[in-house]
Structures are given as C-alpha cells and as structure tokens.
PDB file of C-alpha atoms in Angstrom:
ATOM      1  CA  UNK M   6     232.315  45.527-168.522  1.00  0.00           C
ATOM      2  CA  UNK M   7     231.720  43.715-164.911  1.00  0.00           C
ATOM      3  CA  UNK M   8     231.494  45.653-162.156  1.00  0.00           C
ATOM      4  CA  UNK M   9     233.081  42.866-160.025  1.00  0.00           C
ATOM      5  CA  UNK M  10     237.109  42.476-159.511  1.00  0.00           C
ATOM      6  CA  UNK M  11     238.368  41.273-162.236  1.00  0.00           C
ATOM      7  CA  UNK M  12     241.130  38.299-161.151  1.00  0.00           C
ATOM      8  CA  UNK M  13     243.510  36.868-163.501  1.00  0.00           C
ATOM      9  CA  UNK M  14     245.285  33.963-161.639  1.00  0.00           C
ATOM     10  CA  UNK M  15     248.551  31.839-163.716  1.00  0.00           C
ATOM     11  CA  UNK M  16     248.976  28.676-162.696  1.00  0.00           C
ATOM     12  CA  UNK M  17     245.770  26.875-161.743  1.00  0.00           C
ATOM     13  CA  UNK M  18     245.723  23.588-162.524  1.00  0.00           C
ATOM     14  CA  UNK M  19     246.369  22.290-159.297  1.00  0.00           C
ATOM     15  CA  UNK M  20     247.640  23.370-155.633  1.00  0.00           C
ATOM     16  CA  UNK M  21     248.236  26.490-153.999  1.00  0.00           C
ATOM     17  CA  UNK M  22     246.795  28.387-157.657  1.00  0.00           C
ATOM     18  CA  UNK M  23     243.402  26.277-157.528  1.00  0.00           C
ATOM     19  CA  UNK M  24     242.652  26.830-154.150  1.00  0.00           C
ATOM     20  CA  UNK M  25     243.431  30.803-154.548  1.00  0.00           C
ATOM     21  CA  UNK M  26     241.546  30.884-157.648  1.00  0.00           C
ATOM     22  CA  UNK M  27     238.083  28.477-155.767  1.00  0.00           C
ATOM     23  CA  UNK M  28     238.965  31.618-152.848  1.00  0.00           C
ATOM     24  CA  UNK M  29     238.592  34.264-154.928  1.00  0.00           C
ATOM     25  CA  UNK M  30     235.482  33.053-156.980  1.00  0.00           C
ATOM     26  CA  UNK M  31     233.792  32.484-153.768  1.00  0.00           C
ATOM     27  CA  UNK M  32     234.445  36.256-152.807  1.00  0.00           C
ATOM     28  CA  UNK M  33     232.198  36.862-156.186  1.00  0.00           C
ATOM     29  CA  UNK M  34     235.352  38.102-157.869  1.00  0.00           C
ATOM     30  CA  UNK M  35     235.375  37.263-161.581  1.00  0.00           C
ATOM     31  CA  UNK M  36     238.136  34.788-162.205  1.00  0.00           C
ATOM     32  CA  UNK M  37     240.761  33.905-165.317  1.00  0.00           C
ATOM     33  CA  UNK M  38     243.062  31.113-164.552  1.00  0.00           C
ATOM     34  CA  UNK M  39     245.745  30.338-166.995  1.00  0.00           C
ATOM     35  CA  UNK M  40     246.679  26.870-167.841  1.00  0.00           C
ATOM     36  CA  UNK M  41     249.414  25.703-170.200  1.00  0.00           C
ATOM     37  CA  UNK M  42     246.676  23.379-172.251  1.00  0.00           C
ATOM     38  CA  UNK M  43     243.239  23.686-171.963  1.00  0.00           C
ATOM     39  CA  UNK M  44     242.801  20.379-173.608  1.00  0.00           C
ATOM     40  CA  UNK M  45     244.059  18.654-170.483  1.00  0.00           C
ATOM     41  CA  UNK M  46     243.153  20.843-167.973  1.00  0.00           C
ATOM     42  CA  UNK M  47     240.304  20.124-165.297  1.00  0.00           C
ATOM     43  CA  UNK M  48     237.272  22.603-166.170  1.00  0.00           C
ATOM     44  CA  UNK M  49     236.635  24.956-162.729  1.00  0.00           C
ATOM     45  CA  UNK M  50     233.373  25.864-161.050  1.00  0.00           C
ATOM     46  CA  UNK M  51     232.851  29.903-161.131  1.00  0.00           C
ATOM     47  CA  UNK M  52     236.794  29.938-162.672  1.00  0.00           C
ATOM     48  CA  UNK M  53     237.070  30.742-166.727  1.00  0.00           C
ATOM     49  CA  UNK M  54     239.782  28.900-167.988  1.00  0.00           C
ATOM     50  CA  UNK M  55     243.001  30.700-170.290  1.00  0.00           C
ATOM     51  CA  UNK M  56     245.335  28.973-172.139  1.00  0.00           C
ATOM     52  CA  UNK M  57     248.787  30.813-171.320  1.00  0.00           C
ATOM     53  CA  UNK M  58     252.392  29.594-171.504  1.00  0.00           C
ATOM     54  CA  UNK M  59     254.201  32.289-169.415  1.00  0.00           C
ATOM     55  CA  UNK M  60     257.580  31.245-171.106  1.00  0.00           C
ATOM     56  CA  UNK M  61     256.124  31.849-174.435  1.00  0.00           C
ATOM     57  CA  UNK M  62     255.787  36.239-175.322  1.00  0.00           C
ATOM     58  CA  UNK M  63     253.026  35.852-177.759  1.00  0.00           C
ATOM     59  CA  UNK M  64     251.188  33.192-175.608  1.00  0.00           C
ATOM     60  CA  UNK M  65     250.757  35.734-173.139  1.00  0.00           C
ATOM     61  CA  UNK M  66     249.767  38.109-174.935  1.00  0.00           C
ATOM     62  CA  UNK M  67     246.909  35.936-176.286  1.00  0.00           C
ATOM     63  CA  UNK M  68     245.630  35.132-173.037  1.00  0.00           C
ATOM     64  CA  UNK M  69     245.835  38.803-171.265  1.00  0.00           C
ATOM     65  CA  UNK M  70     243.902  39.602-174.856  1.00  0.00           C
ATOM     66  CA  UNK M  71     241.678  37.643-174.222  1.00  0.00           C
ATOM     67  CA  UNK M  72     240.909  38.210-170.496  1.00  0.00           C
ATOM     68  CA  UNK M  73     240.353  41.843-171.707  1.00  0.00           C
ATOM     69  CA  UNK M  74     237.838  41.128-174.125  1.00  0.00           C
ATOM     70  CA  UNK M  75     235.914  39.432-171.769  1.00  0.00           C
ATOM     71  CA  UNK M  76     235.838  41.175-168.861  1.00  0.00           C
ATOM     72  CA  UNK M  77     237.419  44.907-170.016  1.00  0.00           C
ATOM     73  CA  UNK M  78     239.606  45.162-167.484  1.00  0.00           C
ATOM     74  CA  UNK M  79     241.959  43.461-164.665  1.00  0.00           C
ATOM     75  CA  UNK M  80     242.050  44.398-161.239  1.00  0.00           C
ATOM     76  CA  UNK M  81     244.518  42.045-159.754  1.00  0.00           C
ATOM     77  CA  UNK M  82     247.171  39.670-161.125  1.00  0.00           C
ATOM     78  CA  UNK M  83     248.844  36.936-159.054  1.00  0.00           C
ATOM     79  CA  UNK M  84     251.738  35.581-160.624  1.00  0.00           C
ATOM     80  CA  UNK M  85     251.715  31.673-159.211  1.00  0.00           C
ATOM     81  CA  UNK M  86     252.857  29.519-161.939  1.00  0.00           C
ATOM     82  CA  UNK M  87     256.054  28.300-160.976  1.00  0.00           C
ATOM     83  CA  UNK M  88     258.509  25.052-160.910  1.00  0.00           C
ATOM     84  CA  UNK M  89     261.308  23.537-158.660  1.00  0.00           C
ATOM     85  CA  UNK M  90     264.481  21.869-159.218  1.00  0.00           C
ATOM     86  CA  UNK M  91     266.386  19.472-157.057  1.00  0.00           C
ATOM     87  CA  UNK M  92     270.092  19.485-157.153  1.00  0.00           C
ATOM     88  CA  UNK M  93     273.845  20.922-155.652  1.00  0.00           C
ATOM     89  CA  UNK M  94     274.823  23.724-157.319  1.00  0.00           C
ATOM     90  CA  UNK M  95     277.629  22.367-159.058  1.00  0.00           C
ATOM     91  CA  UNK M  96     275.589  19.912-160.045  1.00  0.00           C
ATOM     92  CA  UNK M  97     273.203  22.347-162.078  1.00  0.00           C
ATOM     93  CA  UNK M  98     273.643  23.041-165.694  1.00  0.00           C
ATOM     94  CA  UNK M  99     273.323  26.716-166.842  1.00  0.00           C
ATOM     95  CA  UNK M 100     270.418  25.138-169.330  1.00  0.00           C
ATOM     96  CA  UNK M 101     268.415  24.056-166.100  1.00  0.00           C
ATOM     97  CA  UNK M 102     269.088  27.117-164.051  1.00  0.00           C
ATOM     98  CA  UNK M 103     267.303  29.264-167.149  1.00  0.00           C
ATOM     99  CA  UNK M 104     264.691  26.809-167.753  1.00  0.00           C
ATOM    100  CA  UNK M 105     263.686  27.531-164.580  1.00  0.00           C
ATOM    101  CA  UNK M 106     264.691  31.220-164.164  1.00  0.00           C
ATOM    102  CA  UNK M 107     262.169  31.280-167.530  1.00  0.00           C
ATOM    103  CA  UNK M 108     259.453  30.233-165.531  1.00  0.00           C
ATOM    104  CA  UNK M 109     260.041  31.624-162.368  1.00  0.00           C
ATOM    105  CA  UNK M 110     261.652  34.952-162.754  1.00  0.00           C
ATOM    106  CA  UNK M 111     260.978  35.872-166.480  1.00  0.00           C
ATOM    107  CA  UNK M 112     257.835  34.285-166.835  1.00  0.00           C
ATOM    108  CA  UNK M 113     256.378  36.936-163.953  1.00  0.00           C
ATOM    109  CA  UNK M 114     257.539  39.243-166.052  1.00  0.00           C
ATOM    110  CA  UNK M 115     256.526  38.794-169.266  1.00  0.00           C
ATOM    111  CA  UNK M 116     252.741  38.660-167.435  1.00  0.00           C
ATOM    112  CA  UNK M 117     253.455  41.289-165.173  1.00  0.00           C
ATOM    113  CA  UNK M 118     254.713  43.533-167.560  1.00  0.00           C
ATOM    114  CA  UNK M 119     251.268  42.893-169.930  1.00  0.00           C
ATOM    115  CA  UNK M 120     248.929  43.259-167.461  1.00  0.00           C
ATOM    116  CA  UNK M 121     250.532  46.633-166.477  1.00  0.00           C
ATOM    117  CA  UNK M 122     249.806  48.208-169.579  1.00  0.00           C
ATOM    118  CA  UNK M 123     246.455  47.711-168.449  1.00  0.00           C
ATOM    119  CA  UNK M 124     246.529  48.668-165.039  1.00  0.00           C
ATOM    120  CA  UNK M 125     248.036  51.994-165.793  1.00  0.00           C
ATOM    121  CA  UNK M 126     245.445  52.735-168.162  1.00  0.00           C
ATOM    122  CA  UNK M 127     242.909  52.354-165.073  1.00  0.00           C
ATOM    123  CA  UNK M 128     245.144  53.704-162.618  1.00  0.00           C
ATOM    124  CA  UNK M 129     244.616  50.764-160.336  1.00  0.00           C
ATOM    125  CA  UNK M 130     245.567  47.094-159.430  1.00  0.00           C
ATOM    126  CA  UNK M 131     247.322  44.933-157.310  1.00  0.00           C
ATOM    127  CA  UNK M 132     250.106  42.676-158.422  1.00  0.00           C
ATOM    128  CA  UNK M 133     250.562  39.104-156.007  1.00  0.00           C
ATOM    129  CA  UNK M 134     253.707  37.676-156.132  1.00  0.00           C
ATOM    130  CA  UNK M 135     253.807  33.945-155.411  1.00  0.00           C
ATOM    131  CA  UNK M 136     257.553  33.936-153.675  1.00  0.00           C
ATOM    132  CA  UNK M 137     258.521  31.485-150.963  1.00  0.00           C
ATOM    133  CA  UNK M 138     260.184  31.423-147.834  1.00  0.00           C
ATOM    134  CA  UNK M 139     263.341  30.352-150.088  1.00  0.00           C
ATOM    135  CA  UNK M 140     262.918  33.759-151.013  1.00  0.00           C
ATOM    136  CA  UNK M 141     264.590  35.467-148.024  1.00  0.00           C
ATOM    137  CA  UNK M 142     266.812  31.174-146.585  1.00  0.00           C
ATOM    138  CA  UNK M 143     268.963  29.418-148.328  1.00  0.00           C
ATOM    139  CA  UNK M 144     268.199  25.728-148.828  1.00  0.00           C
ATOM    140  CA  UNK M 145     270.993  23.155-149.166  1.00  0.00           C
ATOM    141  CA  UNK M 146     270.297  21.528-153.100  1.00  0.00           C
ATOM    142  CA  UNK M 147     267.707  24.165-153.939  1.00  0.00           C
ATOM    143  CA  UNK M 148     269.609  26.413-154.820  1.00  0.00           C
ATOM    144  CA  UNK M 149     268.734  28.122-158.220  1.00  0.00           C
ATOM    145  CA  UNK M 150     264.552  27.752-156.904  1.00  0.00           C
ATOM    146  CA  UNK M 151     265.910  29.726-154.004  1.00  0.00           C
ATOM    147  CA  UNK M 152     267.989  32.480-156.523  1.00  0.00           C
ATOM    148  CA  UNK M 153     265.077  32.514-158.721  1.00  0.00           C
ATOM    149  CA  UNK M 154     262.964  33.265-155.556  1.00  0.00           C
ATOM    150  CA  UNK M 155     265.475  35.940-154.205  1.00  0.00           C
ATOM    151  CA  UNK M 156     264.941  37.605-158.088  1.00  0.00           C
ATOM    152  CA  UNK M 157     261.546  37.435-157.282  1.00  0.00           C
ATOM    153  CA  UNK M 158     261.559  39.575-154.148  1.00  0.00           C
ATOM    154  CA  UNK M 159     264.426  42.061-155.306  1.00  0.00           C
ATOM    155  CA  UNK M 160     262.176  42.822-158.363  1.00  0.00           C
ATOM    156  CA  UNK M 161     258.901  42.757-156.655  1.00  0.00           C
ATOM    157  CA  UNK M 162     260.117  45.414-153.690  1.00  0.00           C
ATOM    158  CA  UNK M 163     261.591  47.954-157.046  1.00  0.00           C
ATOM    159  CA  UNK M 164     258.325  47.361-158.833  1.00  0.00           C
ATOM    160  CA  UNK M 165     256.174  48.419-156.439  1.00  0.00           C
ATOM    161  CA  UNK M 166     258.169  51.749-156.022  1.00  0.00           C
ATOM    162  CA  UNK M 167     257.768  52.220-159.775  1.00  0.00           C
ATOM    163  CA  UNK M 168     253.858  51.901-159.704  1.00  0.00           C
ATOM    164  CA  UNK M 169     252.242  53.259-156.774  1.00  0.00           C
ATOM    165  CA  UNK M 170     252.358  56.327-158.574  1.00  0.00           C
ATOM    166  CA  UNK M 171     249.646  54.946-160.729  1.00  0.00           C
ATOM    167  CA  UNK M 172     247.744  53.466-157.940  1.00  0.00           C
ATOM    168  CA  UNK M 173     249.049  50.037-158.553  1.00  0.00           C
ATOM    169  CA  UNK M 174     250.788  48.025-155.508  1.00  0.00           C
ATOM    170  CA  UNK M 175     252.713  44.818-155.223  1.00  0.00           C
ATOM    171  CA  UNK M 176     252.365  42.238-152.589  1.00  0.00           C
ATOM    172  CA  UNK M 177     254.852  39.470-152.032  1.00  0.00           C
ATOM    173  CA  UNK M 178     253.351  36.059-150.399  1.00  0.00           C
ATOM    174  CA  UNK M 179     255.859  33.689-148.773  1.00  0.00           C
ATOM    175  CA  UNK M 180     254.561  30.195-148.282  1.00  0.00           C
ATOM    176  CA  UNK M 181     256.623  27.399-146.816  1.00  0.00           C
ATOM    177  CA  UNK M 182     255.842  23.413-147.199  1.00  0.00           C
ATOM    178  CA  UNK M 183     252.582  23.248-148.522  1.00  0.00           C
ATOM    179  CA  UNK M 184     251.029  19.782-149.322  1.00  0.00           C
ATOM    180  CA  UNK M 185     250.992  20.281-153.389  1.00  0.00           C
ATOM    181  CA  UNK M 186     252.758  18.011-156.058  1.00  0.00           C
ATOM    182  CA  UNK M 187     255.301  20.908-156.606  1.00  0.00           C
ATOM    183  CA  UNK M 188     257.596  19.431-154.257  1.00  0.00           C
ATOM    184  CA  UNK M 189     256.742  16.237-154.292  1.00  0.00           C
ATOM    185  CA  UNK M 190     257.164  15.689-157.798  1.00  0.00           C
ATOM    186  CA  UNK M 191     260.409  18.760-157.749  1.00  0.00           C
ATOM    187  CA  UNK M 192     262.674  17.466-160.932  1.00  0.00           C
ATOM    188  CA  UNK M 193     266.139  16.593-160.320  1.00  0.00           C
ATOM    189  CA  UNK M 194     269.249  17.722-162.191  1.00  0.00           C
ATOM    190  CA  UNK M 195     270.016  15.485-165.527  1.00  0.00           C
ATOM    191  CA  UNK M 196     273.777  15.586-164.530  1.00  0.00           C
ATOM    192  CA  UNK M 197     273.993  14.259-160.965  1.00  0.00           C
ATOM    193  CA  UNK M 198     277.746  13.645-159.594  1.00  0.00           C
ATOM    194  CA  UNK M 199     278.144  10.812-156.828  1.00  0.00           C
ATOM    195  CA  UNK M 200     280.047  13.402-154.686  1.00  0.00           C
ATOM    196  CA  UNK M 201     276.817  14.885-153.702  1.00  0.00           C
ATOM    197  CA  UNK M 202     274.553  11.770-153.725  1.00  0.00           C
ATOM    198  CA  UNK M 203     274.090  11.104-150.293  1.00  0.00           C
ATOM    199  CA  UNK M 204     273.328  14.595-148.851  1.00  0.00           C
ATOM    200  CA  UNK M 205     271.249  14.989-151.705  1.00  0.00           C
ATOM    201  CA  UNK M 206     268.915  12.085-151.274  1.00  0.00           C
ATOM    202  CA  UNK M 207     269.034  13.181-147.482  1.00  0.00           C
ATOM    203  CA  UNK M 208     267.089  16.129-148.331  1.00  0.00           C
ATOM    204  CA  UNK M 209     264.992  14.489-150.935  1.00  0.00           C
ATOM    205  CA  UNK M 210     264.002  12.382-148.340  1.00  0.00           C
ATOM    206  CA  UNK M 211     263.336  15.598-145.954  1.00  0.00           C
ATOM    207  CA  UNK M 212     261.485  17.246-148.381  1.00  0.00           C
ATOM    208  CA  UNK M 213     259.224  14.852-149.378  1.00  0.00           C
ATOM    209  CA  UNK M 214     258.553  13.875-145.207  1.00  0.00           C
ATOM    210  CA  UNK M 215     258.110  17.809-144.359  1.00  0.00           C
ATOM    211  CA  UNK M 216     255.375  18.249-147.807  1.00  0.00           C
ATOM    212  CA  UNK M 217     253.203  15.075-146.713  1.00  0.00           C
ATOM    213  CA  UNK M 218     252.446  16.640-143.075  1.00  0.00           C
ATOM    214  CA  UNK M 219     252.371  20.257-144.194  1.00  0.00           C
ATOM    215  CA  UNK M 220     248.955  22.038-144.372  1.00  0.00           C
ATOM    216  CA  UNK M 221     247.027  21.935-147.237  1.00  0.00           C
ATOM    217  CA  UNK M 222     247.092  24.476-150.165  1.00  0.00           C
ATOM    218  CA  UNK M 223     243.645  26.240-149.015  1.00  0.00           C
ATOM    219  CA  UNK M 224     245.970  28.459-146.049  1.00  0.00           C
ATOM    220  CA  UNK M 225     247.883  29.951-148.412  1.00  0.00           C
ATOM    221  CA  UNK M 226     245.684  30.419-151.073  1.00  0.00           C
ATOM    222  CA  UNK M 227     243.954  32.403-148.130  1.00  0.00           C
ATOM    223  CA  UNK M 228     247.033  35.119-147.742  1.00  0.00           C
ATOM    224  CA  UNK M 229     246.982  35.151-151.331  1.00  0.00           C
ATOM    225  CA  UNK M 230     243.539  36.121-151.385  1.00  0.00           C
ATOM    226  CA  UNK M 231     244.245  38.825-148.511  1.00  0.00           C
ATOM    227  CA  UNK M 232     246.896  40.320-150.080  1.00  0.00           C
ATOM    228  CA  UNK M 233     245.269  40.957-153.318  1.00  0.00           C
ATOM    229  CA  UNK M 234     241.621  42.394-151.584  1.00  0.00           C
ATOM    230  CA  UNK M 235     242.935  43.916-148.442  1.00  0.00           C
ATOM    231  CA  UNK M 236     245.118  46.565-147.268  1.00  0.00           C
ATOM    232  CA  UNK M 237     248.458  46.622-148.842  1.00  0.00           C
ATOM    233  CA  UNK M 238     251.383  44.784-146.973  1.00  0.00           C
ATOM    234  CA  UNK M 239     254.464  44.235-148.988  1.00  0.00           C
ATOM    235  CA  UNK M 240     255.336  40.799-147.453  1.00  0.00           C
ATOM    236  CA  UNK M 241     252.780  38.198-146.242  1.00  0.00           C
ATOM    237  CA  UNK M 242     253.622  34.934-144.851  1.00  0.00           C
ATOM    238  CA  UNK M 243     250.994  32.452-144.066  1.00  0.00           C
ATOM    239  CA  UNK M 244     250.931  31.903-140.392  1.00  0.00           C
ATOM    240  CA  UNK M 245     252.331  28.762-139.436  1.00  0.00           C
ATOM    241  CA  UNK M 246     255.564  27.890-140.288  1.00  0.00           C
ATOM    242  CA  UNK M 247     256.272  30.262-142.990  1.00  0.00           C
ATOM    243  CA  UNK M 248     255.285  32.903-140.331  1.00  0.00           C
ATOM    244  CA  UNK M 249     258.054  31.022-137.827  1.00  0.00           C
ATOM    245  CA  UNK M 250     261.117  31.503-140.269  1.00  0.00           C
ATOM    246  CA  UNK M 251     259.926  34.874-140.955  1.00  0.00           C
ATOM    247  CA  UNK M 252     260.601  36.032-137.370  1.00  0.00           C
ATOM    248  CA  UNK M 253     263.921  33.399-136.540  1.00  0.00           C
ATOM    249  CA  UNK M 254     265.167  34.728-139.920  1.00  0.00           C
ATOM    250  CA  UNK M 255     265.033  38.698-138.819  1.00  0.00           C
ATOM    251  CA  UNK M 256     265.974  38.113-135.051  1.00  0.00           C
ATOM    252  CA  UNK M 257     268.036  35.315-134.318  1.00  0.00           C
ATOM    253  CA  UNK M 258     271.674  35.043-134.913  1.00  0.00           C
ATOM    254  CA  UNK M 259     272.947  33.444-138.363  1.00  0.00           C
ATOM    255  CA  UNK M 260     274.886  30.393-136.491  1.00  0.00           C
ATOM    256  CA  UNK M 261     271.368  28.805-134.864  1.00  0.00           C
ATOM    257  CA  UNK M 262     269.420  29.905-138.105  1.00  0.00           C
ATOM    258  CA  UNK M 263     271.864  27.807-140.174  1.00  0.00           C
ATOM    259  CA  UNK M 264     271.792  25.253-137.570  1.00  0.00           C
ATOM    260  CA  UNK M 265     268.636  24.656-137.469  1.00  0.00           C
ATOM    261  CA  UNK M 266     268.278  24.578-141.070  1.00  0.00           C
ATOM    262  CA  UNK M 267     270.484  21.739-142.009  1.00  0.00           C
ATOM    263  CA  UNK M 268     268.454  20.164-139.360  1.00  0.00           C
ATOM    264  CA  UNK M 269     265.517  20.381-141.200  1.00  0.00           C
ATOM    265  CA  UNK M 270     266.984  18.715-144.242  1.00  0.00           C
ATOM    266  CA  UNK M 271     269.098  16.237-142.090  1.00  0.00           C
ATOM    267  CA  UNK M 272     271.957  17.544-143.070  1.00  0.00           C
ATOM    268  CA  UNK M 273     275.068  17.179-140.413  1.00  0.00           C
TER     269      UNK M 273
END
C-alpha cells in the first residue's frame, strides 16, 4: 500500500481534468485518471490511466476495483467528467436532458457512491465536485447543464452532512469560461425550432467568443487541487471571473444580475 495520497481523478483526457490530474502528480500524489477508452486515450506522465464509463454501473465498478488493487486505498475523488448541451428549453427532449443528467448528475454518483464504500472503511477522504458557476446563474439556452449543475450542488451540500461523521468532506469547485473544448465543441439539441434560432446562435456566438479569451484550464485545475489537499471549504471558485459572479450573485440585486447576464450572451 503507498504511503502517498492516493488520487482518483474521472475525466482526464483533456482540459480542466488533465491539468488537475499533471497538478496533483506534481504534488507526488499517486494518480488514477479515468478515461472512457484507453485505446484512444493519450498515455500521461506520473498519471495511471483507468478505463471507466461513469454512465455504465459495472464499468465503475471495474475501474474503482482496480484503483484499489493497485494502490489499497483512495484518499480523494474528484468527480470532473462531465458534458454540455446547447439549446432553449422547449427545445430539449426529455432523452437529451437524461443523457446528460446520466453524466452529470448520476454519473457522480454512481462513482461517488463506490468510492465511499471505501472511504468509510478508512474513515477519511475528500470528495471534489467539479460544479460550475451555472451551478448557483441561470444561463439563457443552457438550461438542463445549468439544472444538472444546480443537482450537483443540492446533493453535494447534503452529502457532506452525511459523511463528516466518518471523516470524509465534500468540496464543491465552481469554474466559469475556461479555455477547454467542452464549450467549444457543447452539442446542440437534435430538435431545434426556428422560434428560438436567432437568440440561440446569439449565444453560441457568445459562448464560443467568451471560451477563446478565457484562462486556460491550469487555474482551475489549481482550486481543484486546493480543495482536495487543503483545509476544507465547501465552495471554491477560481479567482477571476468565477470569483466575480460569486460575489454580484450574493450581493447585488436580481434586476442588474439578470441584466448583466443577458449582456453577456447578447441577449436584448
């Protein structure tokens, strides 16, 4: 068994979970990153490589397995994997919304919930929750990424009541824009109707303008590193702008906060 901290990381093949998984190596913590195939996947300096579908039960209990065979334990879990979706509400089929809520919601779940077993057994760990600042705003033709990302918070908060008895915490981490291919490459709903079309491409347009001159993924992947090694906070948000909406969120009044927001997305 290693007698460094054992990190398993979901989501790694590229952005905000490489650079927290690179982070975290380079703190000499020993490092699992899950990947849906490890055929395709990019191999990682310092970073061992797991196979894990987090929409599929047994796949992640193969991986978590296998982690523990390796290393004999797990001291922190970030849940990062994650996916967008690009459309009105109306717009959005129920199939999409739980294709993503799979991923998003239930897939942090179905790891969390694994990796707990373990982590009670040691009577430590920390649990990272990769939210957003969607999370705690609204965003105009986001919305079921933003509900999924509220789910995330609401369980994350009750969670970490649950566990602190057995001397496990939960951290949430709040990023905003963050130059990844996440956005950039966010999937738009099958269904589209021309009603919407022109607001939508609007903020399309907005999003992809706001991800190309946001900072890059290693600032976050910082926080997440933080928030797993040092002292517990239940909400971090990278400074910058996530820190921004944090504080115009909690003190300013809801007509400039919406205001400003349809702004952003150049939205009337």
């Amino acid at each position: 068994m290693t007698s460094s901290q054992v990190v398993l990381i979901t989501g790694v093949s590229s952005g905000i979970g490489r650079a927290a998984a690179q982070q975290f190596a380079q703190q000499g913590c020993l490092v699992f990153g899950t990947v849906r195939d490890l055929g395709k996947a990019e191999p990682m300096p310092q970073v061992e490589l797991v196979e894990m579908d987090v929409r599929d039960d047994s796949s992640v209990r193969r991986a978590v397995g296998a982690v523990l065979q390796r290393a004999g334990r797990i001291d922190v879990l970030v849940n990062n994997a994650g996916g967008t979706l690009l459309g009105a509400v109306e717009e959005t089929s129920v199939a999409e919304a739980k294709h993503l809520f799979d991923t998003n919601l239930f897939g942090m779940l179905r790891v969390t919930q694994a990796v707990l077993q373990v982590m009670r057994k040691q009577a430590s760990g920390r649990i990272v929750n990769v939210s957003s600042v969607l999370g705690f705003l609204p965003a105009p033709y986001m919305g079921l990424y933003s509900a999924s990302k509220h789910a995330v918070e609401g369980l994350s908060e009750t969670l970490d009541h649950e566990v602190r008895r057995f001397g496990i915490r939960v951290v949430l981490v709040q990023p905003s824009y963050t130059k990844t291919n996440l956005d950039l490459n966010a999937p738009v709903v099958a269904s589209k109707i021309a009603a919407y079309d022109g607001d939508r491409e609007q903020v399309s347009r907005a999003i992809t303008r706001n991800v190309q001159k946001a900072p890059a993924p290693q600032a976050v992947a910082a926080t997440i590193v933080d928030a797993a090694l040092g002292a517990w906070q239940m909400r971090r948000t990278p400074k910058g702008e996530a820190s921004l909406l944090k504080t115009l969120r909690r003190f300013m009044p809801v007509g400039p906060v919406d205001a400003s927001l349809r702004k952003t997305f150049g939205l009337g």
